[in-house]
Coordinates of C-alpha atoms in Angstrom, one line a residue:
Chain A
X1 CA -11.5 -6.2 2.9
X2 CA -11.9 -9.5 0.9
X3 CA -9.9 -10.9 -2.2
X4 CA -12.4 -12.7 -4.5
X5 CA -12.6 -13.8 -8.2
X6 CA -14.9 -11.9 -10.3
X7 CA -16.4 -12.6 -13.7
X8 CA -17.0 -10.2 -16.4
X9 CA -20.7 -10.1 -17.5
X10 CA -20.4 -7.0 -19.8
X11 CA -18.0 -4.5 -20.8
X12 CA -18.8 -1.6 -23.2
X13 CA -17.7 1.7 -24.2
X14 CA -19.7 4.6 -22.7
X15 CA -17.7 7.7 -23.8
X16 CA -14.7 8.5 -25.5
X17 CA -11.8 6.3 -23.8
X18 CA -14.5 5.5 -20.8
X19 CA -15.5 1.9 -20.3
X20 CA -18.3 0.7 -17.8
X21 CA -17.6 -3.1 -16.7
X22 CA -20.2 -5.2 -14.9
X23 CA -18.7 -8.2 -12.8
X24 CA -20.3 -11.0 -10.8
X25 CA -18.6 -11.8 -7.4
X26 CA -18.8 -11.5 -3.6
X27 CA -19.4 -8.1 -3.0
X28 CA -20.1 -8.6 0.8
X29 CA -17.5 -6.4 1.9
X30 CA -18.6 -3.3 -0.1
X31 CA -20.2 -1.2 2.8
X32 CA -20.3 2.5 1.6
X33 CA -20.5 4.4 -1.9
X34 CA -17.2 5.9 -2.5
X35 CA -15.0 2.7 -1.6
X36 CA -12.9 1.3 -4.1
X37 CA -11.8 -2.1 -5.4
X38 CA -8.2 -3.2 -6.5
X39 CA -8.0 -5.1 -9.8
X40 CA -5.3 -7.8 -10.7
X41 CA -4.4 -7.6 -14.0
X42 CA -2.5 -10.1 -16.0
X43 CA 1.0 -9.1 -16.5
X44 CA 1.0 -6.2 -14.5
X45 CA 2.7 -6.3 -11.0
X46 CA 0.2 -3.8 -9.1
X47 CA -3.6 -3.9 -9.0
X48 CA -5.5 -0.8 -10.4
X49 CA -7.7 0.9 -8.0
X50 CA -11.0 1.7 -9.4
X51 CA -14.0 3.3 -7.6
X52 CA -17.1 1.3 -7.2
X53 CA -19.9 2.9 -9.3
X54 CA -22.9 0.7 -8.4
X55 CA -23.0 -2.3 -6.4
X56 CA -25.7 -5.0 -5.3
X57 CA -25.7 -8.4 -4.1
X58 CA -23.1 -10.3 -6.2
X59 CA -22.8 -7.6 -8.8
X60 CA -20.2 -4.9 -9.1
X61 CA -20.1 -1.9 -11.7
X62 CA -17.0 -0.1 -12.4
X63 CA -16.3 2.8 -15.0
X64 CA -12.9 3.6 -15.8
X65 CA -10.9 5.8 -18.3
X66 CA -8.4 4.1 -20.4
X67 CA -5.1 6.0 -19.0
X68 CA -2.4 3.4 -19.4
X69 CA -1.4 -0.4 -19.8
X70 CA -3.7 -1.7 -16.9
X71 CA -7.0 0.2 -17.9
X72 CA -6.1 -0.6 -21.6
X73 CA -6.1 -4.1 -20.8
X74 CA -9.3 -3.8 -18.6
X75 CA -11.0 -2.2 -21.6
X76 CA -10.3 -5.4 -23.6
X77 CA -12.3 -7.4 -21.1
X78 CA -14.9 -9.9 -22.7
X79 CA -17.8 -11.4 -20.8
X80 CA -16.5 -14.7 -18.9
X81 CA -13.1 -13.1 -18.4
X82 CA -12.2 -13.2 -14.8
X83 CA -10.2 -10.7 -12.5
X84 CA -9.0 -11.1 -9.0
X85 CA -10.4 -8.2 -6.9
X86 CA -9.6 -6.9 -3.4
X87 CA -13.2 -5.2 -2.5
X88 CA -14.3 -3.1 0.3
X89 CA -11.4 -0.6 0.3
X90 CA -11.3 2.7 1.7
X91 CA -13.6 4.3 4.0
X92 CA -16.5 5.7 1.6
X93 CA -18.8 8.5 1.8
X94 CA -20.6 9.2 5.2
X95 CA -24.4 9.6 4.2
X96 CA -25.3 10.9 7.8
X97 CA -24.5 14.6 7.1
X98 CA -26.3 14.9 3.7
X99 CA -29.6 16.7 4.7
X100 CA -32.4 17.0 2.6
X101 CA -30.5 18.6 -0.4
X102 CA -27.3 17.4 -0.8
X103 CA -25.0 18.5 -3.9
X104 CA -23.0 16.1 -5.7
X105 CA -20.2 17.4 -7.9
X106 CA -18.3 15.2 -10.2
X107 CA -15.9 15.6 -12.9
X108 CA -14.9 13.3 -15.7
X109 CA -14.3 9.8 -14.4
X110 CA -14.9 11.2 -10.7
X111 CA -18.8 11.0 -11.5
X112 CA -18.9 7.3 -11.3
X113 CA -18.6 6.9 -7.3
X114 CA -21.3 9.2 -7.2
X115 CA -24.0 7.1 -8.9
X116 CA -24.1 4.7 -5.9
X117 CA -24.0 7.7 -3.5
X118 CA -27.0 9.5 -5.1
X119 CA -29.0 6.1 -5.0
X120 CA -28.4 5.5 -1.3
X121 CA -29.0 9.3 -0.6
X122 CA -32.5 8.9 -2.5
X123 CA -33.1 5.7 -0.5
X124 CA -32.9 7.8 2.7
X125 CA -35.3 10.4 1.5
X126 CA -32.9 13.3 0.0
X127 CA -33.1 14.9 -3.2
X128 CA -29.9 15.2 -4.6
X129 CA -28.8 17.8 -7.0
X130 CA -25.8 16.6 -9.2
X131 CA -23.4 18.8 -11.2
X132 CA -21.4 16.8 -13.7
X133 CA -18.4 18.3 -15.5
X134 CA -16.7 17.1 -18.6
X135 CA -14.4 18.5 -21.2
X136 CA -16.8 18.0 -24.0
X137 CA -19.7 16.2 -25.7
X138 CA -17.8 13.0 -26.3
X139 CA -16.6 12.8 -22.7
X140 CA -20.1 12.9 -21.2
X141 CA -21.6 9.9 -19.7
X142 CA -24.5 8.8 -17.1
X143 CA -26.4 12.2 -17.2
X144 CA -29.6 10.3 -17.9
X145 CA -28.7 7.7 -15.3
X146 CA -28.7 10.0 -12.6
X147 CA -31.7 11.7 -13.8
X148 CA -33.6 8.1 -13.8
X149 CA -32.5 7.8 -10.1
X150 CA -34.5 11.0 -9.3
X151 CA -31.7 13.5 -9.1
X152 CA -31.7 16.9 -10.5
X153 CA -28.9 17.0 -13.0
X154 CA -26.8 19.9 -14.6
X155 CA -24.1 19.1 -17.2
X156 CA -21.3 21.6 -18.0
X157 CA -18.6 21.1 -20.7
X158 CA -15.6 23.2 -21.0
X159 CA -16.1 23.8 -24.8
X160 CA -19.7 24.2 -24.3
X161 CA -20.7 21.4 -26.5
X162 CA -23.3 20.1 -24.1
X163 CA -25.1 21.7 -21.0
X164 CA -23.5 24.8 -19.5
X165 CA -20.4 26.1 -20.9
X166 CA -17.6 26.2 -18.4
X167 CA -16.6 24.4 -15.2
X168 CA -18.6 22.8 -12.5
X169 CA -18.4 25.7 -10.2
X170 CA -20.5 27.7 -12.9
X171 CA -23.4 25.3 -12.5
X172 CA -23.5 25.1 -8.7
X173 CA -26.8 26.0 -7.1
X174 CA -26.7 28.5 -4.3
X175 CA -29.2 26.2 -2.1
X176 CA -27.8 22.9 -0.7
X177 CA -27.5 21.4 2.5
X178 CA -24.1 19.7 2.2
X179 CA -22.0 18.4 -0.6
X180 CA -19.8 15.3 -1.8
X181 CA -17.6 15.6 -4.7
X182 CA -14.9 13.6 -6.6
X183 CA -12.7 14.5 -9.7
X184 CA -9.3 15.7 -10.8
X185 CA -7.4 17.9 -8.2
X186 CA -7.9 21.3 -10.0
X187 CA -11.8 20.8 -9.9
X188 CA -11.6 19.6 -6.2
X189 CA -9.8 22.8 -5.1
X190 CA -12.1 25.1 -7.2
X191 CA -14.9 23.5 -5.2
X192 CA -13.0 23.5 -2.0
X193 CA -12.8 27.5 -2.6
X194 CA -16.3 28.0 -3.9
X195 CA -18.4 25.6 -1.2
X196 CA -20.0 27.4 1.8
X197 CA -21.1 24.3 3.6
X198 CA -19.1 21.5 4.7
X199 CA -18.8 18.4 2.7
X200 CA -16.6 15.4 1.7
X201 CA -13.8 15.2 -0.9
X202 CA -12.7 11.6 -2.6
X203 CA -9.3 12.1 -3.4
X204 CA -7.0 9.8 -5.8
X205 CA -3.2 9.3 -5.3
X206 CA -1.0 6.7 -6.7
X207 CA -1.2 3.6 -4.6
X208 CA 0.9 0.8 -3.7
X209 CA -1.1 -1.9 -2.1
X210 CA -4.7 -0.3 -1.7
X211 CA -5.1 -1.3 1.9
X212 CA -3.0 0.6 4.4
X213 CA 0.3 -1.6 4.5
X214 CA 2.8 0.6 2.3
X215 CA 2.1 4.2 3.0
X216 CA 2.5 5.1 -0.6
X217 CA -0.5 7.5 -0.8
X218 CA 0.2 9.4 2.4
X219 CA -1.3 12.9 2.5
X220 CA -1.0 15.5 5.4
X221 CA -4.2 16.4 6.8
X222 CA -5.4 18.6 9.6
X223 CA -5.3 15.5 11.7
X224 CA -1.9 14.4 10.9
X225 CA -0.8 12.0 8.1
X226 CA -3.5 9.9 6.4
X227 CA -3.4 7.2 3.8
X228 CA -5.7 7.9 1.0
X229 CA -6.5 4.1 0.7
X230 CA -7.4 3.4 4.2
X231 CA -8.4 6.2 5.9
X232 CA -9.6 8.0 2.7
X233 CA -10.1 8.2 -0.1
X234 CA -12.9 10.3 1.5
X235 CA -12.0 13.3 3.6
X236 CA -14.1 15.9 5.3
X237 CA -13.5 19.5 4.0
X238 CA -12.0 20.5 7.2
X239 CA -9.6 17.8 7.3
X240 CA -8.0 19.1 4.1
X241 CA -5.1 21.5 4.3
X242 CA -5.4 23.0 0.5
X243 CA -4.5 26.7 0.1
X244 CA -6.9 28.5 -2.4
Chain B
X1 CA 5.6 -34.6 8.5
X2 CA 7.8 -32.0 7.2
X3 CA 9.4 -29.8 10.0
X4 CA 9.2 -26.1 9.2
X5 CA 10.9 -24.6 12.3
X6 CA 14.2 -22.8 12.2
X7 CA 16.0 -21.0 15.0
X8 CA 17.0 -17.2 14.4
X9 CA 19.5 -16.0 17.0
X10 CA 18.3 -18.4 19.8
X11 CA 14.5 -17.8 19.3
X12 CA 12.8 -20.7 17.5
X13 CA 10.4 -19.9 14.6
X14 CA 7.7 -22.2 13.7
X15 CA 8.6 -21.4 10.1
X16 CA 11.0 -19.2 8.2
X17 CA 8.6 -16.7 6.8
X18 CA 8.8 -13.3 7.9
X19 CA 6.8 -10.2 6.3
X20 CA 9.5 -7.6 5.4
X21 CA 9.4 -4.1 7.3
X22 CA 7.6 -1.3 5.3
X23 CA 5.2 -4.0 3.8
X24 CA 3.1 -5.2 6.7
X25 CA 2.7 -2.0 8.7
X26 CA 2.4 -2.9 12.2
X27 CA 0.4 -6.2 11.5
X28 CA -3.2 -5.5 12.4
X29 CA -4.2 -4.5 8.7
X30 CA -3.4 -8.1 7.8
X31 CA -4.8 -9.7 11.0
X32 CA -8.3 -8.5 9.7
X33 CA -7.4 -11.2 6.8
X34 CA -5.8 -14.1 8.6
X35 CA -4.5 -15.1 11.8
X36 CA -1.0 -13.5 11.7
X37 CA 0.2 -15.9 14.5
X38 CA 0.9 -18.3 11.7
X39 CA 3.8 -16.3 10.5
X40 CA 7.4 -17.1 12.0
X41 CA 7.5 -13.4 13.0
X42 CA 7.3 -10.1 11.3
X43 CA 9.3 -6.8 11.0
X44 CA 7.1 -4.0 11.7
X45 CA 7.2 -0.6 9.9
X46 CA 10.7 1.2 10.1
X47 CA 10.9 3.3 13.4
X48 CA 12.8 6.4 13.9
X49 CA 13.2 8.5 17.3
X50 CA 10.9 11.3 15.7
X51 CA 7.6 10.9 14.0
X52 CA 8.2 11.2 10.2
X53 CA 5.4 12.0 7.3
X54 CA 8.0 10.9 4.7
X55 CA 8.6 12.0 1.5
X56 CA 6.2 13.9 -1.1
X57 CA 4.0 12.1 -3.4
X58 CA 4.0 10.3 -5.7
X59 CA 5.9 7.6 -3.9
X60 CA 5.3 4.6 -6.1
X61 CA 6.2 3.6 -9.3
X62 CA 5.4 0.4 -11.0
X63 CA 8.0 -1.6 -12.8
X64 CA 8.2 -4.9 -14.7
X65 CA 8.0 -7.6 -11.7
X66 CA 8.2 -5.0 -8.9
X67 CA 7.8 -1.6 -7.7
X68 CA 10.1 1.3 -7.0
X69 CA 8.9 3.2 -3.5
X70 CA 10.1 6.2 -1.7
X71 CA 8.1 6.3 1.4
X72 CA 11.2 7.9 3.2
X73 CA 10.4 6.1 6.5
X74 CA 7.0 7.4 7.3
X75 CA 6.2 6.3 11.0
X76 CA 4.6 7.9 14.2
X77 CA 8.0 7.7 16.3
X78 CA 9.1 5.3 18.6
X79 CA 7.2 6.8 21.6
X80 CA 4.0 6.0 19.8
X81 CA 4.9 2.9 18.7
X82 CA 5.5 1.9 22.3
X83 CA 2.1 3.6 23.6
X84 CA -0.3 2.9 20.6
X85 CA 1.0 0.6 18.1
X86 CA 2.6 -2.3 20.1
X87 CA -0.6 -2.6 22.5
X88 CA -2.8 -2.6 19.5
X89 CA -0.3 -5.6 18.1
X90 CA -0.4 -7.4 21.2
X91 CA -4.5 -8.1 20.6
X92 CA -3.5 -9.9 17.4
X93 CA 0.2 -11.3 17.7
X94 CA 1.3 -13.2 20.6
X95 CA 4.6 -14.1 19.2
X96 CA 8.1 -12.0 19.5
X97 CA 8.1 -9.4 16.7
X98 CA 11.3 -8.0 15.0
X99 CA 11.5 -4.2 15.6
X100 CA 12.8 -2.3 12.5
X101 CA 14.7 0.9 13.3
X102 CA 16.2 3.6 11.2
X103 CA 18.0 6.6 12.1
X104 CA 20.2 9.8 11.2
X105 CA 23.1 9.5 13.5
X106 CA 24.9 6.8 15.6
X107 CA 22.9 8.2 19.0
X108 CA 19.6 8.2 17.4
X109 CA 20.0 4.4 16.3
X110 CA 21.4 3.7 19.8
X111 CA 18.5 5.5 21.5
X112 CA 15.7 4.1 19.6
X113 CA 17.2 0.5 19.7
X114 CA 17.5 0.9 23.2
X115 CA 13.8 1.9 24.1
X116 CA 12.3 -1.0 21.8
X117 CA 14.7 -3.4 23.5
X118 CA 13.0 -3.1 26.9
X119 CA 9.6 -3.8 25.2
X120 CA 8.8 -7.7 26.2
X121 CA 7.0 -8.1 22.6
X122 CA 10.2 -7.3 20.8
X123 CA 12.3 -10.4 19.9
X124 CA 14.8 -9.0 17.7
X125 CA 16.1 -5.6 16.9
X126 CA 16.4 -5.4 13.1
X127 CA 18.8 -2.0 12.4
X128 CA 18.1 -0.7 9.0
X129 CA 21.3 1.0 7.8
X130 CA 20.1 0.7 4.1
X131 CA 17.1 3.0 3.5
X132 CA 17.7 4.5 0.1
X133 CA 14.9 7.1 0.6
X134 CA 16.1 9.3 3.2
X135 CA 18.9 12.0 3.3
X136 CA 21.6 12.3 5.8
X137 CA 20.9 9.1 7.1
X138 CA 19.6 5.7 6.0
X139 CA 21.7 4.0 3.3
X140 CA 24.8 5.9 3.9
X141 CA 25.5 4.1 7.1
X142 CA 25.3 0.6 5.1
X143 CA 27.7 1.4 2.2
X144 CA 30.6 1.8 4.3
X145 CA 32.0 -1.0 6.4
X146 CA 33.4 1.5 9.4
X147 CA 30.0 3.4 9.5
X148 CA 27.9 0.3 9.7
X149 CA 30.0 -1.3 12.2
X150 CA 30.1 2.0 14.2
X151 CA 26.1 1.9 14.4
X152 CA 26.3 -1.9 15.5
X153 CA 28.8 -1.3 18.2
X154 CA 26.8 1.6 19.5
X155 CA 23.5 -0.3 19.2
X156 CA 24.9 -3.4 21.0
X157 CA 25.8 -1.4 24.0
X158 CA 22.2 -0.4 24.5
X159 CA 20.4 -3.8 23.9
X160 CA 20.2 -7.1 25.2
X161 CA 18.2 -8.8 22.4
X162 CA 19.7 -10.0 19.3
X163 CA 20.6 -7.0 16.7
X164 CA 20.1 -8.1 12.9
X165 CA 21.5 -5.5 10.7
X166 CA 19.8 -5.1 7.5
X167 CA 22.1 -4.2 4.6
X168 CA 21.9 -2.4 1.3
X169 CA 22.8 -4.2 -2.0
X170 CA 23.8 -0.7 -3.7
X171 CA 27.3 -1.5 -2.7
X172 CA 30.4 -2.9 -4.7
X173 CA 31.5 -5.2 -1.8
X174 CA 28.4 -6.6 0.4
X175 CA 30.8 -9.2 2.1
X176 CA 33.3 -6.6 3.7
X177 CA 30.3 -4.8 5.2
X178 CA 28.7 -7.9 6.4
X179 CA 32.2 -8.9 8.1
X180 CA 32.5 -5.5 9.7
X181 CA 29.0 -5.7 11.3
X182 CA 29.8 -9.4 12.6
X183 CA 33.0 -8.3 14.1
X184 CA 31.2 -5.2 15.7
X185 CA 28.9 -7.7 17.3
X186 CA 26.0 -8.1 15.2
X187 CA 24.0 -11.2 16.0
X188 CA 22.6 -11.7 12.4
X189 CA 22.5 -10.0 8.7
X190 CA 19.4 -9.4 6.7
X191 CA 19.8 -8.7 3.3
X192 CA 18.9 -7.0 0.9
X193 CA 17.0 -4.0 1.1
X194 CA 15.9 -2.1 -1.8
X195 CA 18.1 -1.4 -5.2
X196 CA 18.0 2.1 -6.1
X197 CA 16.3 2.8 -9.4
X198 CA 13.8 5.3 -11.0
X199 CA 11.1 5.4 -13.8
X200 CA 10.2 8.5 -15.9
X201 CA 7.0 9.0 -16.9
X202 CA 6.8 9.7 -20.8
X203 CA 3.7 12.0 -20.6
X204 CA 4.9 14.6 -18.1
X205 CA 8.8 13.9 -19.1
X206 CA 9.6 13.9 -15.3
X207 CA 10.5 11.2 -12.8
X208 CA 7.5 9.4 -11.5
X209 CA 8.7 9.2 -8.3
X210 CA 8.5 13.0 -6.5
X211 CA 11.8 12.3 -4.8
X212 CA 13.4 11.2 -8.4
X213 CA 14.9 8.0 -7.1
X214 CA 13.4 5.3 -5.1
X215 CA 14.0 1.6 -3.8
X216 CA 13.3 -1.2 -6.5
X217 CA 11.9 -4.4 -5.2
X218 CA 9.9 -7.2 -6.1
X219 CA 10.5 -10.7 -8.0
X220 CA 12.9 -8.9 -10.4
X221 CA 15.4 -8.7 -7.7
X222 CA 15.3 -12.1 -6.5
X223 CA 18.5 -13.4 -8.3
X224 CA 20.4 -10.7 -7.0
X225 CA 19.4 -11.1 -3.2
X226 CA 20.0 -14.7 -3.8
X227 CA 23.6 -14.0 -5.0
X228 CA 24.3 -11.8 -2.0
X229 CA 22.8 -14.4 0.8
X230 CA 25.3 -16.8 -1.1
X231 CA 28.1 -14.6 -0.6
X232 CA 27.4 -13.2 2.7
X233 CA 26.4 -16.7 4.3
X234 CA 29.7 -17.9 3.0
X235 CA 31.6 -15.2 4.6
X236 CA 30.0 -14.7 8.2
X237 CA 29.3 -17.1 11.1
X238 CA 26.0 -15.4 12.1
X239 CA 22.7 -16.3 10.8
X240 CA 21.6 -14.6 7.4
X241 CA 17.8 -13.4 6.8
X242 CA 17.3 -13.3 3.3
X243 CA 15.1 -10.7 1.5
X244 CA 14.4 -9.6 -2.0
X245 CA 11.5 -10.6 -4.3
X246 CA 10.2 -13.8 -2.5
X247 CA 7.0 -14.7 -3.6
X248 CA 6.4 -18.4 -3.2
X249 CA 7.3 -21.4 -1.2
X250 CA 9.7 -22.5 -3.7
X251 CA 11.5 -18.8 -3.4
X252 CA 11.9 -19.7 0.4
X253 CA 13.6 -23.0 -0.3
X254 CA 15.7 -21.5 -2.9
X255 CA 17.0 -18.7 -0.5
X256 CA 17.7 -21.3 2.3
X257 CA 19.6 -23.4 0.0
X258 CA 21.7 -20.6 -0.5
X259 CA 22.3 -19.9 3.0
X260 CA 19.2 -18.1 4.5
X261 CA 18.1 -19.1 8.0
X262 CA 14.8 -17.3 7.7
X263 CA 13.3 -15.4 4.9
X264 CA 11.7 -12.2 4.6
X265 CA 8.8 -11.7 2.2
X266 CA 8.3 -7.8 1.0
X267 CA 6.6 -6.7 -2.2
X268 CA 4.5 -9.7 -2.2
X269 CA 2.3 -8.6 0.6
X270 CA 1.3 -5.6 -1.3
X271 CA -0.1 -7.0 -4.2
X272 CA -1.5 -10.4 -2.6
X273 CA -2.3 -9.4 0.9
X274 CA -2.4 -13.1 1.6
X275 CA 1.0 -13.9 0.2
X276 CA 2.8 -14.8 3.5
X277 CA -0.2 -17.4 4.6
X278 CA -0.1 -19.1 1.0
X279 CA 3.6 -19.4 1.2
X280 CA 3.3 -20.9 4.6
X281 CA 0.6 -23.1 3.6
X282 CA 2.3 -24.4 0.2
X283 CA 5.8 -25.0 2.3
X284 CA 4.9 -28.5 3.4
X285 CA 3.9 -29.6 -0.3
X286 CA 7.0 -27.8 -1.7
X287 CA 9.2 -29.6 0.7
X288 CA 7.6 -32.9 0.0
X289 CA 8.2 -32.3 -3.8
X290 CA 11.7 -31.8 -3.2
X291 CA 12.6 -34.5 -0.7
X292 CA 13.0 -32.1 2.4
X293 CA 12.1 -33.2 5.7
X294 CA 13.3 -30.3 7.8
X295 CA 14.1 -27.0 6.7
X296 CA 16.9 -26.3 9.1
X297 CA 18.7 -29.1 7.3
X298 CA 18.7 -27.3 4.0
X299 CA 20.2 -24.0 5.1
X300 CA 23.4 -23.4 2.8
X301 CA 22.7 -26.7 1.2
X302 CA 23.5 -25.8 -2.1
X303 CA 27.0 -25.2 -1.1

């Protein structure tokens, strides 16, 4: 974990209410895909936890949806604007169990952390299959980017305006070695009920500090209480106590 | 050379800065970031006899200049604190630590305090009779002078180390409660714990906090905390630890001028994990600016 000053390189809208911001700064603490950063915003007391979409030396990409005041202010960032950012938060995905054909399942703004994951899995020689679920055509982003990485991609929309009509569970292939997922809770629970292999879930909770001090985001797991920010946000399927 | 030392109930602190319970875990998350031995001491996560998972989520709501929390005293229980957390802490913190203890009955308070009193790492027992987030315990002990005094008297029988009672601001007469604790043998008073508050989510039209209400803290409560430190330190003879919204070296000085012997920093640790380090580093400069050579000399200096 490290607190650093990041400078906005670019910021643009990529779907309805969804923005992609590229920042420059010290990314040395970001170790795994699926980790997150906590961004301080002028005039708001708490920082905003946002997942890492992409990261290379000195450059960080985040994608977020405008849902309130904080993300509203972030959407207005112009090149040169500076943010204090806590980096290297959370555990991130464990790539060692992926196998040759991992399945990546993302819903809405749960898609971004899967991008760096896909990149790293491909570097390791896997061939990921990515299912991306959105409500409608105007919400879709990053399908081409995943294809460019070398993933097989299926897009679903609830209203059928693009790709397969339905939910991510309607587009899941039958043959995969392991799965990784991130998205809204109802989607995660549907994936939990439908998948037959083991896999990893990235969860979201309302957080206080983001680094394990306040116990604001603790969930009960098979291994006792765990902090989503520090012990997670990624949990193994077997740790979750969901009743489907 | 500015002198930052203060004496808290017979033990010298290298400076008056103490991270408040519930905002600093058992220290080691912060030890990843800086050497926590620079702290005066810190108050560890509120500990109960039994392990507690705490309250349902969401437990956090943001406010203007602060947050509401309803954690509900999540902790691994006193036995695990002694067998697991304290040994881990020993590796990164060599000073006496403040043990923050809560409970649901007089017997439980006395038992848990007695156990932690025997730990050589513990320097002070901070008795939390003011947690607003648990039912049938916590704050109800701290809102009635007789109940608070009853806890203090029972705890004092079980412990040898100084007992500091952490009081709730959610009362009409804080002074009467502080005086009752002093009369029952308390060695110090810490105040304030959080103020009961709530927020409503306009989208769902339901309270943000799953438990409806929670404890409000942060810079917004600083003037209330300062006022109560002033009132209580004017009435009691034992030291007062000021707590509530402290975020800067200047806030520490202001709290001490109001009558605080030491100062706890809470919420600020959650938004800036380096908050206490920065406050300690900034204290000599702030003292110089205001013509202060020794912090011990300014305690209650505004009176």
